[in-house]
Structures are given as C-alpha cells and as structure tokens.
PDB file of C-alpha atoms in Angstrom:
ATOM      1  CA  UNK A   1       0.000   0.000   0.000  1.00  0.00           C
ATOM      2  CA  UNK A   2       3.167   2.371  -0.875  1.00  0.00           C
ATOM      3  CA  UNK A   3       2.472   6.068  -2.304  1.00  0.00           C
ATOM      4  CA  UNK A   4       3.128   6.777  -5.667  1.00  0.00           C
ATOM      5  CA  UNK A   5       4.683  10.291  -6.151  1.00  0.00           C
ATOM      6  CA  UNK A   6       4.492  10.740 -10.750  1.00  0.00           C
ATOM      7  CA  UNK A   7       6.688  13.595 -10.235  1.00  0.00           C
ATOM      8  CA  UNK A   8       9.091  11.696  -9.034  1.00  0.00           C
ATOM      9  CA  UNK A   9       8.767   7.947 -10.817  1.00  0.00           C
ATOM     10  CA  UNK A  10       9.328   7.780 -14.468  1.00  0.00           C
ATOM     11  CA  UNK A  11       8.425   4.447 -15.107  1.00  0.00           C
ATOM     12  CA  UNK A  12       5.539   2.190 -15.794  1.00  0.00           C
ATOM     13  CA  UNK A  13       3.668   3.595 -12.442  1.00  0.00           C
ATOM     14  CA  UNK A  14       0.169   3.232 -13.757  1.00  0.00           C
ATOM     15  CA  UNK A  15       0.728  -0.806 -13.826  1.00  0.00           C
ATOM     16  CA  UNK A  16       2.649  -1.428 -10.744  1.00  0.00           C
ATOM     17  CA  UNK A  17       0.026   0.701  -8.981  1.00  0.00           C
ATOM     18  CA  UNK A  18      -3.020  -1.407  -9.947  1.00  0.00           C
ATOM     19  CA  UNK A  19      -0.492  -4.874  -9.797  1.00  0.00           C
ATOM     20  CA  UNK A  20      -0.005  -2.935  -5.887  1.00  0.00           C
ATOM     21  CA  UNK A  21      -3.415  -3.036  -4.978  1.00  0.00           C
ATOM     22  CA  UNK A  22      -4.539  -6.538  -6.804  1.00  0.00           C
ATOM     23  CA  UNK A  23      -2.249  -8.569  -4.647  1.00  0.00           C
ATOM     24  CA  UNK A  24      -3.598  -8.308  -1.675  1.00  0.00           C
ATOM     25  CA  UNK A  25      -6.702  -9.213  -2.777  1.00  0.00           C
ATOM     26  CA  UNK A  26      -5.451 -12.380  -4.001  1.00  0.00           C
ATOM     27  CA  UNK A  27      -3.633 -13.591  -0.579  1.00  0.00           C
ATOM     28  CA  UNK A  28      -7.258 -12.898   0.969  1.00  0.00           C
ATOM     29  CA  UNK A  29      -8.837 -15.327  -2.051  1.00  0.00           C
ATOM     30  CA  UNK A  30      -5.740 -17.888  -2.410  1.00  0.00           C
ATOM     31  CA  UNK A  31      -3.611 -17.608   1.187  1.00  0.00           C
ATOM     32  CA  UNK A  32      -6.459 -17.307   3.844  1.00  0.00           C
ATOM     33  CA  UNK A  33      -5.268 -14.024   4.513  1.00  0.00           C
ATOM     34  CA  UNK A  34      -7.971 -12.068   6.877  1.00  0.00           C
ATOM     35  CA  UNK A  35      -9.250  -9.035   5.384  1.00  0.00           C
ATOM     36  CA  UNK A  36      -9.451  -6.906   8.832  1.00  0.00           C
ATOM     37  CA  UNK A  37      -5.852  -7.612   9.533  1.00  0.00           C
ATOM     38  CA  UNK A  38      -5.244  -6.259   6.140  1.00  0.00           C
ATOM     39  CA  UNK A  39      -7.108  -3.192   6.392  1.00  0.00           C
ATOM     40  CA  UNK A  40      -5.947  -3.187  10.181  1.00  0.00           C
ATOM     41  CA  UNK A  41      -2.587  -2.184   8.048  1.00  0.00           C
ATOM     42  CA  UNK A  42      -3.756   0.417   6.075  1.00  0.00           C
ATOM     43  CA  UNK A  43      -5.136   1.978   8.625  1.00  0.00           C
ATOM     44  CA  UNK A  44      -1.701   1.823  10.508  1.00  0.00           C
ATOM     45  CA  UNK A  45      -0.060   3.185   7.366  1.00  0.00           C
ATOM     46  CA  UNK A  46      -2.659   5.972   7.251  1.00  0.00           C
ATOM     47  CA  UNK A  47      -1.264   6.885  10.706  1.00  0.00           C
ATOM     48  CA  UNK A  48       2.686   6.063   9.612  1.00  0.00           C
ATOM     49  CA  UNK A  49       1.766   8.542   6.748  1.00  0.00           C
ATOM     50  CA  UNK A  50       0.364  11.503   9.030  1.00  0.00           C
ATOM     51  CA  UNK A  51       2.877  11.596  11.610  1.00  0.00           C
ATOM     52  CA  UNK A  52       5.774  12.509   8.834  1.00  0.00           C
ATOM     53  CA  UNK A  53       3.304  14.714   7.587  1.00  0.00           C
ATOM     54  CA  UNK A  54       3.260  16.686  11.111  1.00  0.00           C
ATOM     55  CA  UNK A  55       6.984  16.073  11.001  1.00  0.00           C
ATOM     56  CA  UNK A  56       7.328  17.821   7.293  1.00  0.00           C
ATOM     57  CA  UNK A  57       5.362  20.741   8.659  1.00  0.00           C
ATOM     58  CA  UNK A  58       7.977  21.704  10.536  1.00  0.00           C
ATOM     59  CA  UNK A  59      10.080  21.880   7.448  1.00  0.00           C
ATOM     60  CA  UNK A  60       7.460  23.456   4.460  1.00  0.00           C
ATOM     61  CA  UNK A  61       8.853  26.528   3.502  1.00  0.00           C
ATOM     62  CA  UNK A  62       6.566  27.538   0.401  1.00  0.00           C
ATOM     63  CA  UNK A  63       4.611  30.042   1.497  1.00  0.00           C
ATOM     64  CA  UNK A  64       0.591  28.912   1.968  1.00  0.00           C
ATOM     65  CA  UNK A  65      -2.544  31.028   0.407  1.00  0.00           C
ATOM     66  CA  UNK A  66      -6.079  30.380   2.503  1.00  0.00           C
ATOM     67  CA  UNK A  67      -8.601  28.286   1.019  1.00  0.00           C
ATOM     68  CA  UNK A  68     -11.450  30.676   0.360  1.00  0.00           C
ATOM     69  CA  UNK A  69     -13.503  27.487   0.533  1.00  0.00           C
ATOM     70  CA  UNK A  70     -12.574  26.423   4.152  1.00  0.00           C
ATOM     71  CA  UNK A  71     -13.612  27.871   7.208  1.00  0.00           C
ATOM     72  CA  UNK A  72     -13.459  27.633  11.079  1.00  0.00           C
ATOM     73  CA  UNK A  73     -16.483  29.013  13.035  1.00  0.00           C
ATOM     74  CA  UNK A  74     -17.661  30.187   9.798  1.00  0.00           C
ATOM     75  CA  UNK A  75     -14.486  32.293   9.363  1.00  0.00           C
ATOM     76  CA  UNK A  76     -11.697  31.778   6.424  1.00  0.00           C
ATOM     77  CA  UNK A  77      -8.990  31.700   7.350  1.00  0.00           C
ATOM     78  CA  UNK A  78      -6.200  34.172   7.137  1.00  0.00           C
ATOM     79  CA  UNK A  79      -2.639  34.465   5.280  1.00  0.00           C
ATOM     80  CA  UNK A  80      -0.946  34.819   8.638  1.00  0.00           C
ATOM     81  CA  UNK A  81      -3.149  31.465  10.220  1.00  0.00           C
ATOM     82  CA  UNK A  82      -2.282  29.422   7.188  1.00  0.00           C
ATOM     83  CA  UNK A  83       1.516  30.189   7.725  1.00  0.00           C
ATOM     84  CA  UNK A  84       1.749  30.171  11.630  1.00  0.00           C
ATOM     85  CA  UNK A  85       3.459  26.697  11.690  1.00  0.00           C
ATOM     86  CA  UNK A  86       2.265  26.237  15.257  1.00  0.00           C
ATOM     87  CA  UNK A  87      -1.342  26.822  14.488  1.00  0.00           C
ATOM     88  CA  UNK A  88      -1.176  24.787  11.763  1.00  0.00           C
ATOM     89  CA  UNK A  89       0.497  21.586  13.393  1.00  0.00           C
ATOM     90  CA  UNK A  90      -1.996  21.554  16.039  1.00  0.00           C
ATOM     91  CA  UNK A  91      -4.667  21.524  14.178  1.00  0.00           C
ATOM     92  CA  UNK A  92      -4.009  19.266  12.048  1.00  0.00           C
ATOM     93  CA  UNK A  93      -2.425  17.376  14.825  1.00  0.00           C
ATOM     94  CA  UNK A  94      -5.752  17.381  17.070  1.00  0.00           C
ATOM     95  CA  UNK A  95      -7.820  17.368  13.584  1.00  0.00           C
ATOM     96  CA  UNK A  96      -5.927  14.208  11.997  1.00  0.00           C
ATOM     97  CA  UNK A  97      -5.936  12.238  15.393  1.00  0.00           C
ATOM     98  CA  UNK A  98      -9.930  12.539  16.243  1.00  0.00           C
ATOM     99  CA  UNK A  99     -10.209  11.880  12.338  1.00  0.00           C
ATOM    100  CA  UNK A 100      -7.790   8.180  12.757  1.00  0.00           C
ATOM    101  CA  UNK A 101      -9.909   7.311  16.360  1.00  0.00           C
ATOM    102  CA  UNK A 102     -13.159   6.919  15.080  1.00  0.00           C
ATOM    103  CA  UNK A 103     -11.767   5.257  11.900  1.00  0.00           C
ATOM    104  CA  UNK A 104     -10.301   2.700  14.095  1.00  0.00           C
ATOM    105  CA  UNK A 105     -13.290   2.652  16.407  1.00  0.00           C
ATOM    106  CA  UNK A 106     -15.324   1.281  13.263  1.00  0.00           C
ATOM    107  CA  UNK A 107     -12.954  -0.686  11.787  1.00  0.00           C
ATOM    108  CA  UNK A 108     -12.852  -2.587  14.744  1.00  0.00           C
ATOM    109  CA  UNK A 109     -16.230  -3.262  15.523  1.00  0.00           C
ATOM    110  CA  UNK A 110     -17.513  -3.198  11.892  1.00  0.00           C
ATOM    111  CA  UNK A 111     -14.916  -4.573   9.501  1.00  0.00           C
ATOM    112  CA  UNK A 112     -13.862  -7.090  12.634  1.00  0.00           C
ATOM    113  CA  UNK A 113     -17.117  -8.269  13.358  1.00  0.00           C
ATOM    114  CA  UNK A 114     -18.781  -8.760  10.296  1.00  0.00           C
ATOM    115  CA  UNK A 115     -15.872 -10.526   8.828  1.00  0.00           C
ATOM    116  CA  UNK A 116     -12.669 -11.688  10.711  1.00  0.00           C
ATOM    117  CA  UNK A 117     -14.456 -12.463  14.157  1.00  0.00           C
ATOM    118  CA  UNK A 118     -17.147 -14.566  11.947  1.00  0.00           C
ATOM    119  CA  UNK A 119     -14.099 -16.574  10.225  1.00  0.00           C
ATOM    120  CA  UNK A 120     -11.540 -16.867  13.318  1.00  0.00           C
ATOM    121  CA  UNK A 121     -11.681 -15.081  16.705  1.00  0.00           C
ATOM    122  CA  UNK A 122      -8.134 -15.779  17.100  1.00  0.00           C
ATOM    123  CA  UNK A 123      -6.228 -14.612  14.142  1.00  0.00           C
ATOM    124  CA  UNK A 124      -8.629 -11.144  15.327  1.00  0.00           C
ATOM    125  CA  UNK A 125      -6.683 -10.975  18.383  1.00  0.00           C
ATOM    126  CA  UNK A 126      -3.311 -12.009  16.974  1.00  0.00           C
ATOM    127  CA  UNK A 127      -3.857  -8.828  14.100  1.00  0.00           C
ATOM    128  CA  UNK A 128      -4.731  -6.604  16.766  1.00  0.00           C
ATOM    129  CA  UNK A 129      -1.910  -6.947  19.234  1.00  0.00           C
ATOM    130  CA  UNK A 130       0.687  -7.394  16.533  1.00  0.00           C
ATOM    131  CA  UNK A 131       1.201 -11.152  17.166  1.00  0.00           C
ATOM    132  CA  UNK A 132       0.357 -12.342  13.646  1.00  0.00           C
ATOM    133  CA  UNK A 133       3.850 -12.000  12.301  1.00  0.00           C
ATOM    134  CA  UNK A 134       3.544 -10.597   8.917  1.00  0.00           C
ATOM    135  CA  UNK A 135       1.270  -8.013  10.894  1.00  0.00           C
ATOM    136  CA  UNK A 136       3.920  -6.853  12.614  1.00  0.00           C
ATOM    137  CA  UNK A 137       6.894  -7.163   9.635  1.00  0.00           C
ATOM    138  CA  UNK A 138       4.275  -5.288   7.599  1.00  0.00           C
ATOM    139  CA  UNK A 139       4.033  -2.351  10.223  1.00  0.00           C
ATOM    140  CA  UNK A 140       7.869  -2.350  10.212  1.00  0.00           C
ATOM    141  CA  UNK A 141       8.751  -2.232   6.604  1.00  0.00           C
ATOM    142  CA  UNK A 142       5.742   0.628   5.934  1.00  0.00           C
ATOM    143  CA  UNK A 143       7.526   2.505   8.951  1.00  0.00           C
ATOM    144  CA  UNK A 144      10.814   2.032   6.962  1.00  0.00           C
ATOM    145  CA  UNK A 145       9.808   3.188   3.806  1.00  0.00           C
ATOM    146  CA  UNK A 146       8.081   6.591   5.146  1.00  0.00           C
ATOM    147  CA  UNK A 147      10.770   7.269   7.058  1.00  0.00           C
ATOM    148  CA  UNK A 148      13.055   7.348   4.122  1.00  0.00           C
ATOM    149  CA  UNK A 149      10.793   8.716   2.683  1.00  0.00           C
ATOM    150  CA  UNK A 150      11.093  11.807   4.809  1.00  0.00           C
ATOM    151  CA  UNK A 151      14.776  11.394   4.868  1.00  0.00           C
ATOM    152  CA  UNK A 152      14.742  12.126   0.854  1.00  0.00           C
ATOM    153  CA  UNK A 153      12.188  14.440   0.986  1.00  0.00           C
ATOM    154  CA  UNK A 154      14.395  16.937   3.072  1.00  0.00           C
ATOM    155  CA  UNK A 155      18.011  15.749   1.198  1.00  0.00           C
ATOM    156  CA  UNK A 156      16.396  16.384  -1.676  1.00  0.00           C
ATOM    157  CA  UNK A 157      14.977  19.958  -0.736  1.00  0.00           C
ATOM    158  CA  UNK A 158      11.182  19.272  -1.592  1.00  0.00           C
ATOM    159  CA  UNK A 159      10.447  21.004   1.589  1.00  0.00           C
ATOM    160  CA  UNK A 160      11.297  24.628  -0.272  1.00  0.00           C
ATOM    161  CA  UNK A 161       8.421  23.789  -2.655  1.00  0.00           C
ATOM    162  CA  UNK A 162       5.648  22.457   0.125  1.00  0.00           C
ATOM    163  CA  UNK A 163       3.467  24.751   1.482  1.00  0.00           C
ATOM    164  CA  UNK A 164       2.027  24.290   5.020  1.00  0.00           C
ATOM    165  CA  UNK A 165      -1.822  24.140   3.782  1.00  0.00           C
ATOM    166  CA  UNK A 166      -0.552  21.145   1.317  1.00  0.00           C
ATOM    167  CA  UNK A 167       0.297  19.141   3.938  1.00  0.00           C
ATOM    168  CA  UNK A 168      -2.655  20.239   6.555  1.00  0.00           C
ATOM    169  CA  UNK A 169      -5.463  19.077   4.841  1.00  0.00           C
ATOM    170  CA  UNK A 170      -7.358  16.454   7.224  1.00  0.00           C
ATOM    171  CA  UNK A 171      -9.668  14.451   4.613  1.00  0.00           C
ATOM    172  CA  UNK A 172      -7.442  12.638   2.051  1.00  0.00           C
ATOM    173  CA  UNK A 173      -7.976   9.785  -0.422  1.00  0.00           C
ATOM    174  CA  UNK A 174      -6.893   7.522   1.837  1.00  0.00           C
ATOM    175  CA  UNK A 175      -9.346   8.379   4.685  1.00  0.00           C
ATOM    176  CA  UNK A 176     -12.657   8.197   1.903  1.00  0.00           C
ATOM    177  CA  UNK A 177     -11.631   5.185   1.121  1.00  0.00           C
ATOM    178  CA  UNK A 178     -11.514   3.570   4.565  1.00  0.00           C
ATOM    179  CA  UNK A 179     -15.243   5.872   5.025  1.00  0.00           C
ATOM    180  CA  UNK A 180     -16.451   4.212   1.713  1.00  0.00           C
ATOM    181  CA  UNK A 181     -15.180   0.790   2.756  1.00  0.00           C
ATOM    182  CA  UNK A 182     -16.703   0.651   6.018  1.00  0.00           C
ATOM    183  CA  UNK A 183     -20.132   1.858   4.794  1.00  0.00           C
ATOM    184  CA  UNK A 184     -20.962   0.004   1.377  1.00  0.00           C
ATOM    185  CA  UNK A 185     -18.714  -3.044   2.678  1.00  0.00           C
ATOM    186  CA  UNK A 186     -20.930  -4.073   5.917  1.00  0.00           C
ATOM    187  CA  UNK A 187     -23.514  -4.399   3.432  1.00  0.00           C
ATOM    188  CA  UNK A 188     -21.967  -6.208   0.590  1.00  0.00           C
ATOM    189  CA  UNK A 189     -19.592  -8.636   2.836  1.00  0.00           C
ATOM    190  CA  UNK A 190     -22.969  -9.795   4.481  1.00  0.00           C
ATOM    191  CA  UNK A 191     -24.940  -9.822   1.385  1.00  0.00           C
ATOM    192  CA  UNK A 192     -21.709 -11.963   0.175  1.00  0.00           C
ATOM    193  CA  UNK A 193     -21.695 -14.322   2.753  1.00  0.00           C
ATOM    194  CA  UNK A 194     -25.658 -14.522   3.020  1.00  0.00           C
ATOM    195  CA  UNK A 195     -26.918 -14.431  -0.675  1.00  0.00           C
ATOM    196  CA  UNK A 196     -23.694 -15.153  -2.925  1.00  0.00           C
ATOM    197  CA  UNK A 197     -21.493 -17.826  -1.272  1.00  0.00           C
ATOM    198  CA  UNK A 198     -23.289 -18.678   1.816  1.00  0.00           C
ATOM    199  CA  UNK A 199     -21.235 -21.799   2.371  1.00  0.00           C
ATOM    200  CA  UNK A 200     -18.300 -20.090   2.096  1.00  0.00           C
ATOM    201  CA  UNK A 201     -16.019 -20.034   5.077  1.00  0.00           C
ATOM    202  CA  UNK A 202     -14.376 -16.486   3.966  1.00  0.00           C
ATOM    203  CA  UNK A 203     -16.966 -14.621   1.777  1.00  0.00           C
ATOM    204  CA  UNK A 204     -17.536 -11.775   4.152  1.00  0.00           C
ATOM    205  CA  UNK A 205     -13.336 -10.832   3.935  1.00  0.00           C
ATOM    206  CA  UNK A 206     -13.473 -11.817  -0.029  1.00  0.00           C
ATOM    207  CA  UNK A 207     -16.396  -8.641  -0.384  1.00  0.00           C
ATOM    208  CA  UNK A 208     -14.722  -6.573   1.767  1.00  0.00           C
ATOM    209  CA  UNK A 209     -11.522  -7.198  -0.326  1.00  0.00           C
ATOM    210  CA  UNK A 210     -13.387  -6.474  -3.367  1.00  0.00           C
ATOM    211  CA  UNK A 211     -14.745  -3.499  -2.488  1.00  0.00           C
ATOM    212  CA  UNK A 212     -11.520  -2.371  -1.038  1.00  0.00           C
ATOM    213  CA  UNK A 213      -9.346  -2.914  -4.058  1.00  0.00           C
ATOM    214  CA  UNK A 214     -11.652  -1.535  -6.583  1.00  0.00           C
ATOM    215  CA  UNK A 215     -12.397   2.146  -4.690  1.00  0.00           C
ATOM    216  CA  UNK A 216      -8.503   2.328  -3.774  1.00  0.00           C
ATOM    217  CA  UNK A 217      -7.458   1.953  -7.330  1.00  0.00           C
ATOM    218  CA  UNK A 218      -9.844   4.268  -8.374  1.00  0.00           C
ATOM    219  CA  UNK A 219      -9.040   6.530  -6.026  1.00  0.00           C
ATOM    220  CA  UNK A 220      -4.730   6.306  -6.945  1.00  0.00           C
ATOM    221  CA  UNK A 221      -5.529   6.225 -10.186  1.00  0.00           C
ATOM    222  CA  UNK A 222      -7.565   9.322 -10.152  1.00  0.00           C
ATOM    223  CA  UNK A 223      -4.893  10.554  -8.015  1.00  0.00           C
ATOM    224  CA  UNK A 224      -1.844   9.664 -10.207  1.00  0.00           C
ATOM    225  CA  UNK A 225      -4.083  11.499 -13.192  1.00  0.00           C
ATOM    226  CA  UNK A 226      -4.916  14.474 -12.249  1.00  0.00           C
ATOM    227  CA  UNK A 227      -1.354  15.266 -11.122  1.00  0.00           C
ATOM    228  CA  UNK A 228       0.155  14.592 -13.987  1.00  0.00           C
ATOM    229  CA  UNK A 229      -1.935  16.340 -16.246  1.00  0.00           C
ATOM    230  CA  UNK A 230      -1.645  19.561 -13.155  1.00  0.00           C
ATOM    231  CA  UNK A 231       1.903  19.486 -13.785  1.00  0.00           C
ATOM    232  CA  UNK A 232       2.010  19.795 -17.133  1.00  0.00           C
ATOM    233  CA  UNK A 233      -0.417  22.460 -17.673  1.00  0.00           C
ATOM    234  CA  UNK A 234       1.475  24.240 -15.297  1.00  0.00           C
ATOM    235  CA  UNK A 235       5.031  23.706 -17.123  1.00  0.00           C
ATOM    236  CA  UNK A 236       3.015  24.756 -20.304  1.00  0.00           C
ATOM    237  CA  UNK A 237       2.042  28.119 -19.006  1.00  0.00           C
ATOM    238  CA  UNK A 238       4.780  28.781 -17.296  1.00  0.00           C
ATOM    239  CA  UNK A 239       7.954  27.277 -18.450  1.00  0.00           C
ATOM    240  CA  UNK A 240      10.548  29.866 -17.001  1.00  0.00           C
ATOM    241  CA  UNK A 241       8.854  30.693 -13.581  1.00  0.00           C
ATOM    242  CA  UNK A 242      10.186  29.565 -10.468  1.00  0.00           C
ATOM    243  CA  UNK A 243       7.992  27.557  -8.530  1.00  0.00           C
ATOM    244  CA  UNK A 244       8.929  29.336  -5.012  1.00  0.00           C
ATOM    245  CA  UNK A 245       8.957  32.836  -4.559  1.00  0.00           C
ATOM    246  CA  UNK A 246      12.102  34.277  -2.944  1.00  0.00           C
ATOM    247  CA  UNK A 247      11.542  36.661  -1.096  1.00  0.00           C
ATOM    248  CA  UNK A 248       8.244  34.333   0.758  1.00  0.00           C
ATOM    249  CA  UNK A 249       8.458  33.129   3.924  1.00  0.00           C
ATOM    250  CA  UNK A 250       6.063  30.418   5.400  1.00  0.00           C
ATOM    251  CA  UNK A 251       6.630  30.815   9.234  1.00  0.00           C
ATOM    252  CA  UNK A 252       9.059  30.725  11.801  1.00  0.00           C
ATOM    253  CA  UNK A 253      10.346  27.076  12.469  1.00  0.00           C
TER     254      UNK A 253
END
C-alpha cells in the first residue's frame, strides 16, 4: 500500500500501482489471509503517513494562500493562520488524530465483526496486538519506507516547494476510502456471505476485499491522473517561472 509520487517515478507507475493493490486481494482469495488484519494495516499506514506529515510541517517553507472554501467558526482563514506553523500543526495534529480514532473505532467493531471475528476469533486478536507475524513485519517495513521517505524528501529539498496548507489538509484519499469501505462493505460482505457464497467459510473478507481494491485503485488512479496532467499544464504556461517565490516566507520554524 506504498504512495506513488508521478513527479518523481518515471516508469511504468500506472501498472505497478493497480499490480499494488490486486495482490492483496489475491492472498485474501488464495492464502487465507484475513481481510481486517489487512485493512488493520492500512489503517496503521494511514497513521505512519500523518505523523511525517506533522513532522514535514515543521520543514514546508513555500509560502501557503487560505482556502477561500474552508472555514473555522464560519471564518476563512487568514494568510498569517495558514503560515503560523504552530497553528497549523496543532490543528491538524488534534484534527488528523480525532479523524484516525473513530476510523479505528469502526474498523474494529464493523470490519472485525462482520468478517474476521465470523471466520476466526483468534487470528482477530493475533492482528490486533501485533502477534500475527507478517502483521507486525508489515508495520515495520511501511515505517521504513516513510521514514526514508522523509529522509529524501528533506536531502532532496522538496520542503522549499511544500506549502504548510498542502500538507494540513485532514480528509485525504486515503481516509474516503476507509469511510467508503466501512459503509458500502458491511452491506456487501454480508450480502456476500448470506446471498452469494453462503457456504463459504471467507466470503464476508473476499467482499470486503473487493470493495476495497476496486475504490482504492480508483481513487490512486484518479490521483496519479490528475497530477500529472496539473503538472504539465502548469510547465506549459509557465515554463521559465520559479515555482517558489524568494523573497516568501512560510513561518518561523
């Protein structure tokens, strides 16, 4: 469940994104893989994901324009809000962690009851607590690759082109999907394992997985689409502008 970045990949992204999200989908059909433990994960990596972007908040240096369209208390907010770096991490800090809760809160008692706790009580509790091993290897290697992640993302000096409102947005692709997933899948893993394969000791996980894999390659694909053809519209219009003005400055750190 890595990010894809087209700005920075050259190659045959499009495919290894979809190949990305089809495989786990087939260790839920071939390998007896649970479902919850595997969207346990993503919801782990959603978290992985938004602590280095509280981290790179501390770094953004582009400076950030308010969203006419957002408001607190009915208010826009102003230049000098979106580019008070302390504001801004808190909120997205106390905005981002209330957002992950209740995710997990329904992911637990949804996506693990209606499917995993049906099919084995104990693989539940081994997901959960990290004792199911690729669990745990999983958790490792997705902390890994953020972390470099971040590490390149500061070598590299992306940091002078990120704004602070780019990487304080609460609602992502990510979190719809999980919202989407939890909603339509209830429905469709019981209607699975009730109407379609009802003798089927895994049906509930293989709709969930269905569900999941189709909206989240919709969603990256969508995604990996509409940046690419952002970024060249904007190196059509303006070919020799610099993408950072000088003399900005985006906060104190």
């Amino acid at each position: 469940m890595p990010i894809y970045d087209p700005r920075e990949n050259n190659g045959p992204v499009l495919p290894a994104l979809i190949l990305a999200n089809i495989f786990p989908l087939v260790g839920i059909l071939y390998d007896e893989v649970s479902f919850f433990a595997l969207f346990y994960l993503y919801w782990w990596e959603t978290v992985i994901i938004s602590i280095f972007r509280w981290l790179k908040m501390s770094w953004a240096e582009k400076p950030s324009e308010p969203d006419p369209g957002y408001t607190i208390n009915g208010k826009t907010l102003s230049p000098e809000h979106v580019n008070n770096r302390g504001k801004m991490r808190r909120h997205y800090f106390f905005m981002r962690t209330g957002i992950m809760m209740f995710y997990l809160v329904f992911i637990i008692v949804f996506v693990g009851a209606v499917s995993t706790m049906s099919e084995d009580t104990t693989e539940f509790a081994r997901s959960i607590t990290f004792a199911e091993p690729w669990v745990f290897w999983c958790f490792v290697s997705f902390t890994a690759l953020h972390l470099i992640e971040y590490i390149n993302w500061i070598r590299s000096g992306t940091y002078k082109e990120t704004s602070l409102v780019e990487l304080a947005t609460p609602f992502d692709g990510r979190l719809i999907t999980m919202h989407v997933v939890i909603v339509i899948g209830t429905f469709l893993a019981m209607y699975t394992s009730e109407t379609l394969f009802p003798n089927h000791p895994r049906a509930a996980s293989i709709g969930y997985g269905a569900l999941f894999v189709a909206i989240k390659t919709g969603v990256d694909v969508f995604a990996l689409r509409k940046n690419k053809s952002r970024h060249k519209v904007i190196d059509a219009m303006m070919p020799g502008k610099s993408k950072t003005d000088a003399g900005g400055q985006a906060g104190t750190r």
